Amino acid sequence: MKVESKDKKNLAITACLLAGRLLIENGSNMERVNDTMRRMALSAQLQNFEAFTTMTAIVASAEHLPNAQVIDIHQRKLNLNKVAAVNSLSRQFAAHEIDVETLYAKLQKVDQQPQQTSDFVQCVAAGVLSWALTIVYTGNVHDSLFAAVIALVSYQVYLTLGKHSKARFVNEFCASLVIALLTVGFVRLHWAYDVNDIIIGCVMPLVPGVPLTNAARDLMSGDLISGTSRAVEATLTAIAIGCAIVFVLRYV
Amino acid sequence: MENFWVRLIFEFVLADLSTICFGILLNIPRRAYHCAGAIGGASWAFYWAVYYQLHLGLALSNLLAAIMIGVLSMAVARWQKMPMIIFNVPALVPLVPGGQAYKMVRSFVLGSNGAALVYLYQVLVIAGAITLGFGLGDLINRLLFSEHHLRNR
């Protein structure tokens, strides 16, 4: 399908930018973002499409536009379902199964998709995760049940705070504070035995797995800007978690 | 548990469960749950066998486990037609050195700098080995799954 009119070309660039923003916002690595945008531009017959992607903005231009288009990325949440949806939409567009207008409409729908699983299911998943990992790391079956309960409560705190505040590291700090306080409380009541074992298990849902993995992959694929910035993000999250726990253990 | 195989299956099941749970937290598509769990379980079981039984050392075990995650998740991603990141990230979670990082911060604040340095060394070695393992896995993926090999399909 030849894309000829100027409106269609503008829509194609906007669709590429929207796809790139959705991918970065929801936790994809840079190589996939660049690759997807390039493929979409190629399928839309845009000449000389160039894009500069970082973690906080995308700048893109094609040959017929006098100025470049910029899109800003405000917030990063983790929703790999949206990454998969954008990926399959770009595959369909490259195979010419859908045209530009449908692509743009579907991308906007993906943008507004709510979360796939409810908050309660996520908290239960965090609890089961902590239970399993406490047993795997420390072999302490009795404390693993307490770890499950504490992780459930703290993940609920983390999700609630995430809806109300935009500062990401403060959310992890408060959630870790809750973990540490509850752990120390349970151990003082002599219900649980070992503070270290429970905390090691409980902290795992908050561990920045996606930024760490993506930082490694971005550095290996040569994108040093986003690799370093993601590594800094992961380090700051780890420091926030560590500070909260240590604060409680030192003063309580 | 005494028997090696029973313990191995036990570790596989727990790592499988924790990978699926982390996948729920990350909102991966539902049809990817079982595959991601299998990859996570297999790679943790492999790491456990290599590190705790064969005693090959921290760096080599993490390197091999990360290469395994990379190759398996690319294979499954091609099979299921979904991005590789969906299988990659949840499977990595049991390998992340959370325990060592916590012990490092704790001993640093409580004043025993020697122990803190030992744990810091472990964290850095594991992180570096995992990064290198992903890079090598990517290289192997390009050799195994590159486009011009698959053009005949």
JSON list of N, CA, C and O in Angstrom, two decimals, chain B residues 99-117:
[
{"chain": "B", "resi": 99, "resn": "GLY", "atom": "N", "xyz": [19.85, -11.16, 48.27]},
{"chain": "B", "resi": 99, "resn": "GLY", "atom": "CA", "xyz": [20.31, -11.53, 49.60]},
{"chain": "B", "resi": 99, "resn": "GLY", "atom": "C", "xyz": [21.67, -10.93, 49.92]},
{"chain": "B", "resi": 99, "resn": "GLY", "atom": "O", "xyz": [21.90, -10.38, 51.00]},
{"chain": "B", "resi": 100, "resn": "GLN", "atom": "N", "xyz": [22.59, -11.04, 48.94]},
{"chain": "B", "resi": 100, "resn": "GLN", "atom": "CA", "xyz": [23.93, -10.51, 49.18]},
{"chain": "B", "resi": 100, "resn": "GLN", "atom": "C", "xyz": [23.91, -8.99, 49.30]},
{"chain": "B", "resi": 100, "resn": "GLN", "atom": "O", "xyz": [24.64, -8.41, 50.11]},
{"chain": "B", "resi": 101, "resn": "ALA", "atom": "N", "xyz": [23.07, -8.33, 48.49]},
{"chain": "B", "resi": 101, "resn": "ALA", "atom": "CA", "xyz": [23.01, -6.87, 48.57]},
{"chain": "B", "resi": 101, "resn": "ALA", "atom": "C", "xyz": [22.49, -6.44, 49.93]},
{"chain": "B", "resi": 101, "resn": "ALA", "atom": "O", "xyz": [23.01, -5.51, 50.55]},
{"chain": "B", "resi": 102, "resn": "TYR", "atom": "N", "xyz": [21.47, -7.13, 50.44]},
{"chain": "B", "resi": 102, "resn": "TYR", "atom": "CA", "xyz": [20.94, -6.79, 51.75]},
{"chain": "B", "resi": 102, "resn": "TYR", "atom": "C", "xyz": [21.99, -7.01, 52.84]},
{"chain": "B", "resi": 102, "resn": "TYR", "atom": "O", "xyz": [22.16, -6.17, 53.73]},
{"chain": "B", "resi": 103, "resn": "LYS", "atom": "N", "xyz": [22.69, -8.13, 52.78]},
{"chain": "B", "resi": 103, "resn": "LYS", "atom": "CA", "xyz": [23.70, -8.39, 53.81]},
{"chain": "B", "resi": 103, "resn": "LYS", "atom": "C", "xyz": [24.83, -7.38, 53.75]},
{"chain": "B", "resi": 103, "resn": "LYS", "atom": "O", "xyz": [25.39, -6.98, 54.78]},
{"chain": "B", "resi": 104, "resn": "MET", "atom": "N", "xyz": [25.12, -6.92, 52.50]},
{"chain": "B", "resi": 104, "resn": "MET", "atom": "CA", "xyz": [26.18, -5.92, 52.38]},
{"chain": "B", "resi": 104, "resn": "MET", "atom": "C", "xyz": [25.76, -4.62, 53.05]},
{"chain": "B", "resi": 104, "resn": "MET", "atom": "O", "xyz": [26.52, -4.04, 53.84]},
{"chain": "B", "resi": 105, "resn": "VAL", "atom": "N", "xyz": [24.55, -4.17, 52.75]},
{"chain": "B", "resi": 105, "resn": "VAL", "atom": "CA", "xyz": [24.10, -2.91, 53.34]},
{"chain": "B", "resi": 105, "resn": "VAL", "atom": "C", "xyz": [24.01, -3.04, 54.86]},
{"chain": "B", "resi": 105, "resn": "VAL", "atom": "O", "xyz": [24.42, -2.14, 55.60]},
{"chain": "B", "resi": 106, "resn": "ARG", "atom": "N", "xyz": [23.54, -4.17, 55.32]},
{"chain": "B", "resi": 106, "resn": "ARG", "atom": "CA", "xyz": [23.38, -4.37, 56.76]},
{"chain": "B", "resi": 106, "resn": "ARG", "atom": "C", "xyz": [24.73, -4.35, 57.47]},
{"chain": "B", "resi": 106, "resn": "ARG", "atom": "O", "xyz": [24.91, -3.69, 58.49]},
{"chain": "B", "resi": 107, "resn": "SER", "atom": "N", "xyz": [25.72, -5.07, 56.94]},
{"chain": "B", "resi": 107, "resn": "SER", "atom": "CA", "xyz": [27.02, -5.09, 57.62]},
{"chain": "B", "resi": 107, "resn": "SER", "atom": "C", "xyz": [27.73, -3.76, 57.49]},
{"chain": "B", "resi": 107, "resn": "SER", "atom": "O", "xyz": [28.49, -3.37, 58.37]},
{"chain": "B", "resi": 108, "resn": "PHE", "atom": "N", "xyz": [27.46, -3.02, 56.42]},
{"chain": "B", "resi": 108, "resn": "PHE", "atom": "CA", "xyz": [28.07, -1.71, 56.28]},
{"chain": "B", "resi": 108, "resn": "PHE", "atom": "C", "xyz": [27.56, -0.76, 57.35]},
{"chain": "B", "resi": 108, "resn": "PHE", "atom": "O", "xyz": [28.33, -0.01, 57.96]},
{"chain": "B", "resi": 109, "resn": "VAL", "atom": "N", "xyz": [26.24, -0.81, 57.61]},
{"chain": "B", "resi": 109, "resn": "VAL", "atom": "CA", "xyz": [25.70, 0.10, 58.60]},
{"chain": "B", "resi": 109, "resn": "VAL", "atom": "C", "xyz": [26.05, -0.33, 60.01]},
{"chain": "B", "resi": 109, "resn": "VAL", "atom": "O", "xyz": [26.28, 0.50, 60.89]},
{"chain": "B", "resi": 110, "resn": "LEU", "atom": "N", "xyz": [26.12, -1.65, 60.23]},
{"chain": "B", "resi": 110, "resn": "LEU", "atom": "CA", "xyz": [26.44, -2.09, 61.57]},
{"chain": "B", "resi": 110, "resn": "LEU", "atom": "C", "xyz": [27.92, -2.00, 61.88]},
{"chain": "B", "resi": 110, "resn": "LEU", "atom": "O", "xyz": [28.35, -2.35, 62.97]},
{"chain": "B", "resi": 111, "resn": "GLY", "atom": "N", "xyz": [28.71, -1.57, 60.89]},
{"chain": "B", "resi": 111, "resn": "GLY", "atom": "CA", "xyz": [30.10, -1.23, 61.18]},
{"chain": "B", "resi": 111, "resn": "GLY", "atom": "C", "xyz": [31.12, -2.27, 60.79]},
{"chain": "B", "resi": 111, "resn": "GLY", "atom": "O", "xyz": [32.32, -2.01, 60.87]},
{"chain": "B", "resi": 112, "resn": "SER", "atom": "N", "xyz": [30.72, -3.47, 60.37]},
{"chain": "B", "resi": 112, "resn": "SER", "atom": "CA", "xyz": [31.74, -4.46, 60.01]},
{"chain": "B", "resi": 112, "resn": "SER", "atom": "C", "xyz": [32.06, -4.29, 58.54]},
{"chain": "B", "resi": 112, "resn": "SER", "atom": "O", "xyz": [31.48, -4.91, 57.67]},
{"chain": "B", "resi": 113, "resn": "ASN", "atom": "N", "xyz": [33.05, -3.43, 58.25]},
{"chain": "B", "resi": 113, "resn": "ASN", "atom": "CA", "xyz": [33.37, -3.09, 56.87]},
{"chain": "B", "resi": 113, "resn": "ASN", "atom": "C", "xyz": [33.95, -4.26, 56.10]},
{"chain": "B", "resi": 113, "resn": "ASN", "atom": "O", "xyz": [33.79, -4.35, 54.89]},
{"chain": "B", "resi": 114, "resn": "GLY", "atom": "N", "xyz": [34.65, -5.13, 56.80]},
{"chain": "B", "resi": 114, "resn": "GLY", "atom": "CA", "xyz": [35.23, -6.29, 56.11]},
{"chain": "B", "resi": 114, "resn": "GLY", "atom": "C", "xyz": [34.17, -7.17, 55.47]},
{"chain": "B", "resi": 114, "resn": "GLY", "atom": "O", "xyz": [34.27, -7.53, 54.29]},
{"chain": "B", "resi": 115, "resn": "ALA", "atom": "N", "xyz": [33.14, -7.50, 56.26]},
{"chain": "B", "resi": 115, "resn": "ALA", "atom": "CA", "xyz": [32.06, -8.32, 55.72]},
{"chain": "B", "resi": 115, "resn": "ALA", "atom": "C", "xyz": [31.33, -7.59, 54.60]},
{"chain": "B", "resi": 115, "resn": "ALA", "atom": "O", "xyz": [30.95, -8.19, 53.59]},
{"chain": "B", "resi": 116, "resn": "ALA", "atom": "N", "xyz": [31.18, -6.25, 54.77]},
{"chain": "B", "resi": 116, "resn": "ALA", "atom": "CA", "xyz": [30.50, -5.48, 53.73]},
{"chain": "B", "resi": 116, "resn": "ALA", "atom": "C", "xyz": [31.26, -5.58, 52.41]},
{"chain": "B", "resi": 116, "resn": "ALA", "atom": "O", "xyz": [30.66, -5.71, 51.34]},
{"chain": "B", "resi": 117, "resn": "LEU", "atom": "N", "xyz": [32.59, -5.50, 52.48]},
{"chain": "B", "resi": 117, "resn": "LEU", "atom": "CA", "xyz": [33.37, -5.58, 51.25]},
{"chain": "B", "resi": 117, "resn": "LEU", "atom": "C", "xyz": [33.24, -6.95, 50.59]},
{"chain": "B", "resi": 117, "resn": "LEU", "atom": "O", "xyz": [33.19, -7.05, 49.36]}
]
